[in-house]
Tab-separated table of N, CA and C in Angstrom:
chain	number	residue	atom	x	y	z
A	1	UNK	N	0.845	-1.180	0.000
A	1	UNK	CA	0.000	0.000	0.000
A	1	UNK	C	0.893	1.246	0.000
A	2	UNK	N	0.631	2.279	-1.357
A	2	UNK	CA	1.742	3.059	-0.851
A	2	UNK	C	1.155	4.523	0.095
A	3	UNK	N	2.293	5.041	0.643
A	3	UNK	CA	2.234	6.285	1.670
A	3	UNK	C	2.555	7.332	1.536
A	4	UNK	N	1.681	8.318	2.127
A	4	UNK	CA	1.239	9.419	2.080
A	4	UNK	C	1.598	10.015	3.705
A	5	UNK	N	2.570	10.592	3.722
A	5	UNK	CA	3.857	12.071	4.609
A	5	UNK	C	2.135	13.386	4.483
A	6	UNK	N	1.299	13.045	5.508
A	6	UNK	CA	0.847	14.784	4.973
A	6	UNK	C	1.593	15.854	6.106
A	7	UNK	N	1.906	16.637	5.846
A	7	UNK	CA	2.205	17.263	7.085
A	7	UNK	C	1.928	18.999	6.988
A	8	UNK	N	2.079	19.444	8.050
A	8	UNK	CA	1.085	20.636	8.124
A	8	UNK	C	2.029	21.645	9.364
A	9	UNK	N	2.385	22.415	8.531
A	9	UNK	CA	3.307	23.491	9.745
A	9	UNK	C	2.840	24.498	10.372
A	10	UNK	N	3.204	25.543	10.785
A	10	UNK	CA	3.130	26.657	12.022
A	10	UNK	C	1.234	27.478	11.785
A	11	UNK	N	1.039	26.927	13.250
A	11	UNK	CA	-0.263	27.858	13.761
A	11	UNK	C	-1.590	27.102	12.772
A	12	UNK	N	-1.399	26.111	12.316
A	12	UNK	CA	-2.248	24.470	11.798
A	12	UNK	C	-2.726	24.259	13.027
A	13	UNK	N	-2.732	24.050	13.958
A	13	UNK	CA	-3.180	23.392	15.157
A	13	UNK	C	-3.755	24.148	15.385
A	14	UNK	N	-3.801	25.495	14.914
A	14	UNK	CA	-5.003	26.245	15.639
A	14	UNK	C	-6.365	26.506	14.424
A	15	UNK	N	-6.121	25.522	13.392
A	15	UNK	CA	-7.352	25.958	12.579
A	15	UNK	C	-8.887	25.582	13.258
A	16	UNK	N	-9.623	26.142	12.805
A	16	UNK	CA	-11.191	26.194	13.700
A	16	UNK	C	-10.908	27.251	14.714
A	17	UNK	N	-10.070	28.046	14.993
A	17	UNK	CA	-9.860	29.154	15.844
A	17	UNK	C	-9.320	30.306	15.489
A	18	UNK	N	-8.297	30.186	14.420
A	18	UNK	CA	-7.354	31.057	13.940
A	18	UNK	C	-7.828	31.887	12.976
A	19	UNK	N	-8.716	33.174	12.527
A	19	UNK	CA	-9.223	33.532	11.560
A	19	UNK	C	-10.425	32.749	10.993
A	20	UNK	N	-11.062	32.385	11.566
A	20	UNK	CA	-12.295	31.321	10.920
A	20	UNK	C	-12.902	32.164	9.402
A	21	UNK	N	-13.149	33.173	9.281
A	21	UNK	CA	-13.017	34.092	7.848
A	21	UNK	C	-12.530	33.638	7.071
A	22	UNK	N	-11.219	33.320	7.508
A	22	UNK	CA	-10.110	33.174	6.115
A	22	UNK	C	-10.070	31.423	6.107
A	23	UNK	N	-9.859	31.040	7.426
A	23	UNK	CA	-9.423	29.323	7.428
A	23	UNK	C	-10.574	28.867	7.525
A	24	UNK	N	-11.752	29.071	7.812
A	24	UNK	CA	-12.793	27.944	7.874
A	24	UNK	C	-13.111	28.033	9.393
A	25	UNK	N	-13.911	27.043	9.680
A	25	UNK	CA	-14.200	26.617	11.502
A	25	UNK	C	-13.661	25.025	11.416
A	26	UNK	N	-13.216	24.547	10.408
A	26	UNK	CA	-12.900	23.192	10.780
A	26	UNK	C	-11.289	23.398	11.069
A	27	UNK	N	-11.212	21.868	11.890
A	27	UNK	CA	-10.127	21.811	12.426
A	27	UNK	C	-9.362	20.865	12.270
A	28	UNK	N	-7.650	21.126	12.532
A	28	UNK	CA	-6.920	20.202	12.006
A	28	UNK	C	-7.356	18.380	11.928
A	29	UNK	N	-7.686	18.774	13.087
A	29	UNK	CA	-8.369	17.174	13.169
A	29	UNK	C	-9.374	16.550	12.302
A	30	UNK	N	-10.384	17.639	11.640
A	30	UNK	CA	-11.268	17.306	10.827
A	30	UNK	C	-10.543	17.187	9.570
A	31	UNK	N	-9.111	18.216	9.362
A	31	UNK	CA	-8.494	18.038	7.924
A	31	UNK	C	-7.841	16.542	7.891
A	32	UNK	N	-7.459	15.986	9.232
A	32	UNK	CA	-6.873	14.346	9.034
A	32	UNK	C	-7.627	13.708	8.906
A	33	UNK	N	-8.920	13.667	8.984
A	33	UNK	CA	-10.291	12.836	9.392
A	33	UNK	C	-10.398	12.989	7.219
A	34	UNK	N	-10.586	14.102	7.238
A	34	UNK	CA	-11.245	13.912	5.282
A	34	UNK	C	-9.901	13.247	4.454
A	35	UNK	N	-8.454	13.716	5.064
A	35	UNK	CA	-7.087	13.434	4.103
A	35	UNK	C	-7.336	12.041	4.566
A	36	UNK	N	-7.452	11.145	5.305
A	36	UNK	CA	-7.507	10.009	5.654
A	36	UNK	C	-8.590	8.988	5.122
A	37	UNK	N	-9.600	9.527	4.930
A	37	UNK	CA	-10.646	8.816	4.368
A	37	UNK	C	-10.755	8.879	3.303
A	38	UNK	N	-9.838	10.052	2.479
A	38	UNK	CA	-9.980	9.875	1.259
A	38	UNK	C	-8.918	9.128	0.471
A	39	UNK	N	-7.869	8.916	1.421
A	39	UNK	CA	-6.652	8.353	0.967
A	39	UNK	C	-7.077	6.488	1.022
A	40	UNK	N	-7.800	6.017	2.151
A	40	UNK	CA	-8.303	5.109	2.682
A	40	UNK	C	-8.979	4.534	1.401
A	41	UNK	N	-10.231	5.287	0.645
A	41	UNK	CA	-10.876	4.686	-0.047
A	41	UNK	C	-9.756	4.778	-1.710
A	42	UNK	N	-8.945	5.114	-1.728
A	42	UNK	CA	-8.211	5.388	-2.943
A	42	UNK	C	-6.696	4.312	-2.792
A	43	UNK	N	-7.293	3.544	-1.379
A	43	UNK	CA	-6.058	2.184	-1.300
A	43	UNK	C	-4.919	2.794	-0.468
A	44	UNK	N	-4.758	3.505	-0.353
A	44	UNK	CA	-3.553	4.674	0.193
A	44	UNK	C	-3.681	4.891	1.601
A	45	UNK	N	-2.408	4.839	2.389
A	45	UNK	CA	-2.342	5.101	3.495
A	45	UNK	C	-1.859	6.462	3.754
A	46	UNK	N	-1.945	7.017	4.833
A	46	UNK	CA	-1.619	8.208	5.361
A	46	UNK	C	-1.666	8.453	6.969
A	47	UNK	N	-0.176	9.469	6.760
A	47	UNK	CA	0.293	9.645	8.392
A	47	UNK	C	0.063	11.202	8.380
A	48	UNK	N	0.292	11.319	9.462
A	48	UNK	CA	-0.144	13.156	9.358
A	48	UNK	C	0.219	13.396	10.450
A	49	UNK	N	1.108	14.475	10.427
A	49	UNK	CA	1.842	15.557	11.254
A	49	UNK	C	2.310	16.884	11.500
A	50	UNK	N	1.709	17.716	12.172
A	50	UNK	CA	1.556	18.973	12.261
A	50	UNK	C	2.846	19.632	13.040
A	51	UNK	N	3.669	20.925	12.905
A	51	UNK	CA	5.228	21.112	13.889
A	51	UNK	C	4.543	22.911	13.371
A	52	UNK	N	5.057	23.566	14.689
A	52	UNK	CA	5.178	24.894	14.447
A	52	UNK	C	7.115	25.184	14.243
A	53	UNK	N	7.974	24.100	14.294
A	53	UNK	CA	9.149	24.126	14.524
A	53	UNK	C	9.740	23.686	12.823
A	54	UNK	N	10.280	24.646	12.005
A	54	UNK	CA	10.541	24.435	10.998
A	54	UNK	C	12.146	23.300	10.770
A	55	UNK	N	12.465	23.268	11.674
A	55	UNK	CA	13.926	22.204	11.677
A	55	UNK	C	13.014	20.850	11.937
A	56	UNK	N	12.054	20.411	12.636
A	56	UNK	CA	11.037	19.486	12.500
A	56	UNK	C	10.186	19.010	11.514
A	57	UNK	N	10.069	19.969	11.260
A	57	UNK	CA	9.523	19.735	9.338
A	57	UNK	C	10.749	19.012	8.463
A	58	UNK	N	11.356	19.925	8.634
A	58	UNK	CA	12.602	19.552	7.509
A	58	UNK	C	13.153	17.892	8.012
A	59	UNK	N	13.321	17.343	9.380
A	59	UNK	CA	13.664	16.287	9.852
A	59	UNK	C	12.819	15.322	9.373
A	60	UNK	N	11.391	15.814	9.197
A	60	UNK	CA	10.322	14.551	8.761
A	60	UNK	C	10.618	14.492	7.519
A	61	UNK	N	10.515	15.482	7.129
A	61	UNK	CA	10.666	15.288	5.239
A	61	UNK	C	12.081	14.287	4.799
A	62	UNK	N	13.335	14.684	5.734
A	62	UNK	CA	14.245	13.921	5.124
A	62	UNK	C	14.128	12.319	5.316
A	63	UNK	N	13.298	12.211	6.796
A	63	UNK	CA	13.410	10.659	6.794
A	63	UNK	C	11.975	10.352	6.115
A	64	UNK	N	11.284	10.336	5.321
A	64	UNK	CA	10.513	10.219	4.714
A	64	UNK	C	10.756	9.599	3.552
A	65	UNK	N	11.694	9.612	2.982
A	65	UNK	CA	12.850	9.142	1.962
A	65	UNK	C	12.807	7.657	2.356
A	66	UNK	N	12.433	6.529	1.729
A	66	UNK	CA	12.278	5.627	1.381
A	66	UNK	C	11.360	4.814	2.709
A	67	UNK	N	10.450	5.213	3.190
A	67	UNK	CA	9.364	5.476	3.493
A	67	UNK	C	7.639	5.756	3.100
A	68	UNK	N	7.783	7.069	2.316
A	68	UNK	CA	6.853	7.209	1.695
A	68	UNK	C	6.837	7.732	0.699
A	69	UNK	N	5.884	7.555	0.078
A	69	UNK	CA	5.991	7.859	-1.667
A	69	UNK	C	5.522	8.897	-2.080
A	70	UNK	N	4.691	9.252	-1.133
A	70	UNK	CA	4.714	10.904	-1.673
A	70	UNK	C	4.424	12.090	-0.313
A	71	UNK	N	4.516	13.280	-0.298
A	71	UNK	CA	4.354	14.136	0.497
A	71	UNK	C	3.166	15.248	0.163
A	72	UNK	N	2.160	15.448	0.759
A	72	UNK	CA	1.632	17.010	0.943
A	72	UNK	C	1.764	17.207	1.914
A	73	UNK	N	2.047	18.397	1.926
A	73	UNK	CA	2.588	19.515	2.765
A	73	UNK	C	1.654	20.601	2.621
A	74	UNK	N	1.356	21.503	3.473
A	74	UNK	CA	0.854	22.847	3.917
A	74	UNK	C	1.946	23.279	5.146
A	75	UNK	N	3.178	24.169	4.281
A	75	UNK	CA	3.891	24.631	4.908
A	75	UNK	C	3.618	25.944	5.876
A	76	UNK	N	2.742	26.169	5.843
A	76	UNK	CA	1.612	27.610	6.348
A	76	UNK	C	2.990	28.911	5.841
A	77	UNK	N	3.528	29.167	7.189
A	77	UNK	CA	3.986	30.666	6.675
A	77	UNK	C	5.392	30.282	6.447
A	78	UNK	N	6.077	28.922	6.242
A	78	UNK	CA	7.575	28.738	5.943
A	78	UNK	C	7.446	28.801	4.426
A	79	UNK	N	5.948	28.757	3.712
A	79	UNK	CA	5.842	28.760	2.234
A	79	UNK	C	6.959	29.535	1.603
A	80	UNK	N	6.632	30.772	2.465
A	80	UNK	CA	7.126	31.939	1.743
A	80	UNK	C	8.607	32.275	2.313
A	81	UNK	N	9.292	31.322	3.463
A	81	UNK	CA	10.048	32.473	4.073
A	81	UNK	C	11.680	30.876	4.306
A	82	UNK	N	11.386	29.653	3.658
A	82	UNK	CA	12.308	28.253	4.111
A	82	UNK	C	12.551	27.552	2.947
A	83	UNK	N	13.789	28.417	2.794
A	83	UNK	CA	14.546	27.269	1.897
A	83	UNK	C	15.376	26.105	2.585
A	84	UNK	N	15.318	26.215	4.022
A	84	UNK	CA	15.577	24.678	4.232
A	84	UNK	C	14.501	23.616	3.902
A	85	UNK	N	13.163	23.977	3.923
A	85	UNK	CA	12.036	22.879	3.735
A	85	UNK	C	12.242	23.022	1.954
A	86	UNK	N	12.398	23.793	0.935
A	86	UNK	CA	13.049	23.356	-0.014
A	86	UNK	C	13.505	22.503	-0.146
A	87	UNK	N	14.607	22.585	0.253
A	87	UNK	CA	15.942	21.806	0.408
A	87	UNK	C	15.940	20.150	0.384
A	88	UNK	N	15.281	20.521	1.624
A	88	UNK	CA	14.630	18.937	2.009
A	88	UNK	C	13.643	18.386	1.094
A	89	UNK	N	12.787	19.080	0.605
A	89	UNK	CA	12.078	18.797	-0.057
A	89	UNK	C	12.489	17.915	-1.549
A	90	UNK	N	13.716	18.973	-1.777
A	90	UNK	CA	14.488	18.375	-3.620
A	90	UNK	C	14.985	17.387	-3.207
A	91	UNK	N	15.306	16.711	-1.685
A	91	UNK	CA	16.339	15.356	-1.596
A	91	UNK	C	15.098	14.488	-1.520
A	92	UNK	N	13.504	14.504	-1.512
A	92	UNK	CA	12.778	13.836	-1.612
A	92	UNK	C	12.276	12.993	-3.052
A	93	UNK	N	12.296	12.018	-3.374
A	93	UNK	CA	12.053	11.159	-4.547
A	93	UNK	C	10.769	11.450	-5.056
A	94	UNK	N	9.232	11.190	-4.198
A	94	UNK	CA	8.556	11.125	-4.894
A	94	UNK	C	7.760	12.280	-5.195
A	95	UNK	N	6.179	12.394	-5.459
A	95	UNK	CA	5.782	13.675	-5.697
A	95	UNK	C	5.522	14.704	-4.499
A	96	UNK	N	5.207	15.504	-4.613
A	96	UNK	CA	4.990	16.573	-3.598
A	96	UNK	C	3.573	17.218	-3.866
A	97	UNK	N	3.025	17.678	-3.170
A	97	UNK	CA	1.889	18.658	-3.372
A	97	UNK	C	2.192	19.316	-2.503
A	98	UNK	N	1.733	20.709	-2.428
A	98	UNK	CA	1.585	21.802	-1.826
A	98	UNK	C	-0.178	22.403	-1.727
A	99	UNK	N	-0.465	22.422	-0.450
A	99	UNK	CA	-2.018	22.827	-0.020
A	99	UNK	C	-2.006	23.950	0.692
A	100	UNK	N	-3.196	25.258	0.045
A	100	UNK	CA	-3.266	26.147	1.024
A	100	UNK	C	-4.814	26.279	1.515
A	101	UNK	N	-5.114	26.550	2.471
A	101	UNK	CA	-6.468	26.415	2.718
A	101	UNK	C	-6.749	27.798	1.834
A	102	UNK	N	-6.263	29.045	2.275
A	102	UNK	CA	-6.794	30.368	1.506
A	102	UNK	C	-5.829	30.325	0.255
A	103	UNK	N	-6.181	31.257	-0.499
A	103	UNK	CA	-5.945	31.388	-1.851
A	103	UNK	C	-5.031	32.404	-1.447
A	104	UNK	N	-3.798	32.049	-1.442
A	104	UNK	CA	-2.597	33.074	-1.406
A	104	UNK	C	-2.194	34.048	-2.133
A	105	UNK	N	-2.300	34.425	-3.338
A	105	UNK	CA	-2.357	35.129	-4.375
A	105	UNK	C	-3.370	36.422	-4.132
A	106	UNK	N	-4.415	36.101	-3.153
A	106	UNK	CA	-5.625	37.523	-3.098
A	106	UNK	C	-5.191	37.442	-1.509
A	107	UNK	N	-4.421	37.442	-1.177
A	107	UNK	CA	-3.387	37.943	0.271
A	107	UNK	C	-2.516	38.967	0.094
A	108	UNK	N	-2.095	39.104	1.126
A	108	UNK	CA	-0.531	40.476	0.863
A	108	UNK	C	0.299	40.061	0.335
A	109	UNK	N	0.926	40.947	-0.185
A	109	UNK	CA	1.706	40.473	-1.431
A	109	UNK	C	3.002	39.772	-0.992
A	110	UNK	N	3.741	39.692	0.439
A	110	UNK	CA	4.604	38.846	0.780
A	110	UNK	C	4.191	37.370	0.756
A	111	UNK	N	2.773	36.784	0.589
A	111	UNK	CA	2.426	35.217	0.372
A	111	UNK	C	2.043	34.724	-1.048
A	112	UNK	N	2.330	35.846	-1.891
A	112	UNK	CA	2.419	35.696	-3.107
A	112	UNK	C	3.572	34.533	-3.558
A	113	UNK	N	4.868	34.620	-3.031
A	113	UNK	CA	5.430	33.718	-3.339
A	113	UNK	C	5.704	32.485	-2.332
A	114	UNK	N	5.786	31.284	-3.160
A	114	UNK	CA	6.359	30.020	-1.914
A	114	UNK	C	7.880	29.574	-2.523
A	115	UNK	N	8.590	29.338	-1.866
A	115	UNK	CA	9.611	28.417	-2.079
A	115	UNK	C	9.359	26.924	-2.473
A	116	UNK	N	7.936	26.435	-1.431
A	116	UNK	CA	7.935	24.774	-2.173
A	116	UNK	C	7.074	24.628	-3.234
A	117	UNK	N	6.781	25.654	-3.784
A	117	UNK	CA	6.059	25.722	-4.900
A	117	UNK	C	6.960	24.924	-5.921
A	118	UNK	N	8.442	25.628	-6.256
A	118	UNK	CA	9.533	25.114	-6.860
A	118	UNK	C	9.887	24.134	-6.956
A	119	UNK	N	9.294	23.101	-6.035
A	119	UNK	CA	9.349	21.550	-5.773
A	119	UNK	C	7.932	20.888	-5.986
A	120	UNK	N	6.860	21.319	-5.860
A	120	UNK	CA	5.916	20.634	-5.547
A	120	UNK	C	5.175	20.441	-7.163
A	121	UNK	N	4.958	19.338	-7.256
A	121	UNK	CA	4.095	19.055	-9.167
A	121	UNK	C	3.390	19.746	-9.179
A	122	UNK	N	2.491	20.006	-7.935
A	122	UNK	CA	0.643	20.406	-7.909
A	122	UNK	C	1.210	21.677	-6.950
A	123	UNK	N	-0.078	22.660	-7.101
A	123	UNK	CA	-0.483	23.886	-5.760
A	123	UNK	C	-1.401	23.665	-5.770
A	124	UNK	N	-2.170	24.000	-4.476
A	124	UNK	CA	-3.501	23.461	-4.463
A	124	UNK	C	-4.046	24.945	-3.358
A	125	UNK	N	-4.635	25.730	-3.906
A	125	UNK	CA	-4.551	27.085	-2.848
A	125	UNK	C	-6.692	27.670	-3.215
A	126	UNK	N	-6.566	27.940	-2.218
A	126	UNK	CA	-7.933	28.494	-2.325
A	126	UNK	C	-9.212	27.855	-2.160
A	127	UNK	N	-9.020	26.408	-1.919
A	127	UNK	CA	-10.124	25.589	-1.828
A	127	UNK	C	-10.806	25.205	-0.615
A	128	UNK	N	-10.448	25.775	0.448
A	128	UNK	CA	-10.372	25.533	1.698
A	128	UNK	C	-9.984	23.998	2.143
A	129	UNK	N	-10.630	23.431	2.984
A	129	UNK	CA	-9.927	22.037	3.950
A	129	UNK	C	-10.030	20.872	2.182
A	130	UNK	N	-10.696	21.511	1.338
A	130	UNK	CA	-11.322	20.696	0.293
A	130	UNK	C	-9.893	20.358	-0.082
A	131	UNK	N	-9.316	21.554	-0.597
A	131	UNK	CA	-7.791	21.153	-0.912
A	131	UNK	C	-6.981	20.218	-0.772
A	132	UNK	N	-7.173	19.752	0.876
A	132	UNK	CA	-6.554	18.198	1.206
A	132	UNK	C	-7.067	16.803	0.190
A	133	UNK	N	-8.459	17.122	0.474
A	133	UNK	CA	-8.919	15.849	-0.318
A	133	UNK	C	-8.162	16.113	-1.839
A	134	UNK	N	-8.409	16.860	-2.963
A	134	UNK	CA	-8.210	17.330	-4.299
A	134	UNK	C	-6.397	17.027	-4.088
A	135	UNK	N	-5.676	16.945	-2.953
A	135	UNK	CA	-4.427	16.995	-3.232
A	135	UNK	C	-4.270	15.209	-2.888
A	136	UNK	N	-4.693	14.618	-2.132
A	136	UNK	CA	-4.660	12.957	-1.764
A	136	UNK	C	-5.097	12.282	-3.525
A	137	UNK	N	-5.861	13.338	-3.980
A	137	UNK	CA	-6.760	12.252	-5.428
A	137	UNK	C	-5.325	12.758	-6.129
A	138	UNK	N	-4.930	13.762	-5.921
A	138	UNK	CA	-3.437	14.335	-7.440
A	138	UNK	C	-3.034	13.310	-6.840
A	139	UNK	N	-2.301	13.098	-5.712
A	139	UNK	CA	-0.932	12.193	-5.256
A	139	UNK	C	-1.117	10.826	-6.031
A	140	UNK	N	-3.190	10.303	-5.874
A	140	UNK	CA	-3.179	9.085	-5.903
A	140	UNK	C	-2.562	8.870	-7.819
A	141	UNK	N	-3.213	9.893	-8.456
A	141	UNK	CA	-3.338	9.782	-9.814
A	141	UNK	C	-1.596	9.655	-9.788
A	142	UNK	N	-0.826	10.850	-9.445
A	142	UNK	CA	0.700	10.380	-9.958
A	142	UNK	C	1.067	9.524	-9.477
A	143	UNK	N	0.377	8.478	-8.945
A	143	UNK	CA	1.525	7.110	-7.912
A	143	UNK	C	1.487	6.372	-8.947
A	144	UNK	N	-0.111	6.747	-9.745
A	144	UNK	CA	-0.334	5.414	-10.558
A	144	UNK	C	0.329	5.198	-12.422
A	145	UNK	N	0.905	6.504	-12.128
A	145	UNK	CA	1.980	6.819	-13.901
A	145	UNK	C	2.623	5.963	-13.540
């Protein structure tokens, strides 16, 4: 069965609280509950892990490497500001997605750009928690090229 790295960085743990406007009222827990069930019915397993600590991110991603086969990520605000999660990211083999709950582009213009954009096949921005699911179906479709 192959695996699915989702992981989810800084001030994620506070979705359903944090701006409910912009993020929604659901909560991280509800985003593992839909990435999980949708990965579940598509044969696919998935682990999921949330770090406000960007050297923690980067540690999962590297041992992730022959492990799991692919990664989404919602780097929240290291999008724009960690080229170590880059980094880590290019020593990773399989595909990548990148998920934003808000549509970054109709934000201030410093979240206009990401760094793992540069790595990631897919962006997936603006769809709210939906995004997770729409990014588990990309992963499943490229496992299966």
């Amino acid at each position: 069965m192959a695996g699915i790295l989702l992981l989810n960085g800084p001030n994620l743990n506070m979705l359903g609280l944090r701006q409910p406007e912009v993020y929604g009222r659901d909560t991280l827990e509800d985003v593992v509950a839909l990435a999980g069930a949708t990965a579940a019915s598509l044969g696919l397993s998935l682990e999921a892990r949330q770090s406000n600590f960007e050297g923690e991110l980067v540690t999962w991603i590297q041992q992730a490497r022959g492990t799991f086969d692919a990664i989404i990520i919602n780097p929240g605000a290291y999008s724009h500001t960690s080229v170590a999660i880059l980094d880590a990211l290019n020593i990773f083999e399989g595909p990548v997605l990148e998920v934003h709950i808000s549509n970054i582009h109709k934000r201030e213009s410093f979240r206009h750009h990401s760094y793992v954009s540069l790595r990631a096949e897919g962006v997936i921005a603006g769809c709210g928690v939906q995004g997770y699911d729409l990014a588990v179906r990309r992963v499943a479709a490229l496992l299966q090229k």
